[in-house]
């Protein structure tokens, strides 16, 4: 039997008995086979001693059972690691950061408590996946869209509290939430926003409630266990139209992104967009050209530019999604064409206009259903071609063409310096998963080879440093690198981290919830580390 | 000399000397004349001993001076009450909640640090008013709009941290912020979001940073002094079109609001809307009809309905604002007309389409410039006809017609029961100052008569109770009623308040910042009260 750090076997045995009494014997897991399911399938520590393994997992069915589990953990000072559906692949999967933690697995709490298609919201439990909610809505023919993460098996709550993103106008998943129920480390249950008012009529309709707005504390957090959460949904639009813009020259990225930022920040383009490089895609598929530029830096910009001219390819492209009435989206696309036409040589391609509701056969034909609120697994692993797994390196850069060019240069140089293949960097595709900025997502390889992974980890840390030196920070990271990323958010001698620690110590004095998450350790573990 | 509660005159004298050393002798105020300027001009305690008066005011010029002032206050355990421009009229003005507090007046910190019209944001200090920022933008002909509160003399930061609202698509002022600099009660300075990364390139472009998102803690807060804050601005649109919809019958409010909610929640109508009652406005101005129904309840619904039929007036109306390219706003208004046409007898009136930039003479002609991002003082006092002042009662209700009818009935009954004149309640105009819900704003009278004010205060408390009994909570309130409002957010034995107190005690152990704000008292004052 594995035992959590700092506990005796005897104490842990009696804690397990108490967990069993709280949730039922069949919902407390301790066998090696069961623990394997709670390890990270994409662990950067494959076959190494540091690969975290939980000591047990406990799966409560409701909020009262969560309260009991938390109180037991508090009494025995057992570290808990909370997961929802456990699909956080690339960022740590279902594995705890601290080996020996007990996984608090919320997958059984999968109730859809309300879906309202007049005021367009849902109230769900943590075990509800995008697929679950989508099916519920389809069965009842409700006129609302969800905003799935790319893989539809994820948890709405899990993804939102990790501040994940999607593709529709509601794609900032944390921003789209409204109201929470949280079990605090003390075992007390709290409702936020208007939920704090008994009998409230607007828990899912007004976010802030009264007094300091605390919801943000429970994102990327070790301060509470979210047991219910409301989400704003998008009213089913009449139509969806996409239009693609291409520009011929490398330096056209500057006006391309400036125009894009204007359209997005004014709300006219409200869904996710990604800047791609059609010439880079074509050049990779051209075996002759690709062979000439097989080195880690990829082809020089001027050769790629020449290749684009010769083959009449756009150097950069962006697909614009428009959601709304058919006449409105047509007028929006027309206006966008006018604006982008200021870039000499700009080309335009109009996609089909889709009308809703789609019939199910029709919907099967579309490749990017996620952008239409339909969850699937086909986009799973986008950006990664690594068969043994990947973790995500995900810095935020400004939404400007200058920043895109600079980031491309800086990361190309960094990859070359480390002797790494360029992989998806060959064309850097920044996306607007969050409003007003670009997210750059690098699929970073994980391998079942100890030596290679050691090097990969060094490279990953190097990328974090390189990004920070240029003023770019990660929005989220794998558990193995949380401390490294947090250490770059160091303004005024790590004042923000110290603020987090002050709150952590006050709210969770025994440090039982997700120790180490985002680099925030409870007091006794900070002392041990020091 | 007034002295803060718990201090000796001697200690306070030496504290004042230290304040003078920190900010300059001329920026520490203690005279009665000066203190009068920091009293609430709309105080519900006029001529009463409870009317709060500060003991002094200190006006630092920069963040280092704020740090010094906070550290001195901490050493002497002096309660500070922070104000920006001090224009929070109707919610307490510039007066502290706790009499004898030292006002920390940030009006000298009025620097506009950056305005970016490519990525559409501003970074400002607390003393910057809407007028200041507007003039700065106009002088430089930048292509961005601000979102003013109704009276343009307010502070961007002050209004946003109080979670105030405006009229353009950026009208949720707290939601439109991105990144803060905060002086903590310890005197330490913290930057939030990407600002925690030294040399960050995206402080005003990505909100969350890494780890728990703490910004909400500094809204309606006593946990820190915000010294810088970023705001997302709206790219100047090509055009602005308004269209007004009227519906004939009282029960039409249900489909009217359902259609409105759909258009707003889908982002098509992105600015503020208010549901009004054209028949009620006309009937009030009809002296004969008004005289027949002079009682506190106003005219019965069926008589008002009859009056509407006879005079061909709409029972309900709503003005829809559309922002964007001229062709797009025309298509949006056309679609809206189609949707509202499902309500039998619906009428439509199209306003003029305005093109930007307006020339200054043109802009003077428009009554509601705030909806076009132009600050003024003409809307000041909307909803209140009380010459000696008013405070705001401001509950949030669902965005449904049923809720509007219920609220109208419930508050009419409450006013009648209290023997109060209906005032603006005669037509209840719920507005969508925040997404997905309605705010109902009641201007509540303040008078220079002790007895009348005592009764007014009782009535105000009664309204808070009535609202809470129906599941409606206030989003904000006057300092005199903060404890009463917070006490209605009582789910699970006031778990949220206890959570706030835990954080307050940890972050501000001496309880120096804004004691009592939103009903949150520091530990030693909680003990005294108990």
Coordinates of C-alpha atoms in Angstrom, one line a residue, chain B residues 65 105 109-110 141 144 295 322-323 330-331 402 458 489 522:
Chain B
X65 CA 3.7 57.5 -1.5
X105 CA -7.6 60.5 -1.7
X109 CA -2.7 60.3 -9.3
X110 CA -4.3 61.2 -12.6
X141 CA -7.4 61.5 -32.7
X144 CA -11.1 54.2 -29.7
X295 CA -52.4 57.4 -4.9
X322 CA -26.4 48.7 -32.9
X323 CA -22.7 49.4 -33.3
X330 CA -28.9 47.9 -41.0
X331 CA -29.0 44.1 -41.4
X402 CA -42.4 37.5 -15.9
X458 CA -36.3 52.0 7.6
X489 CA -26.2 36.9 1.0
X522 CA -11.7 43.3 10.5

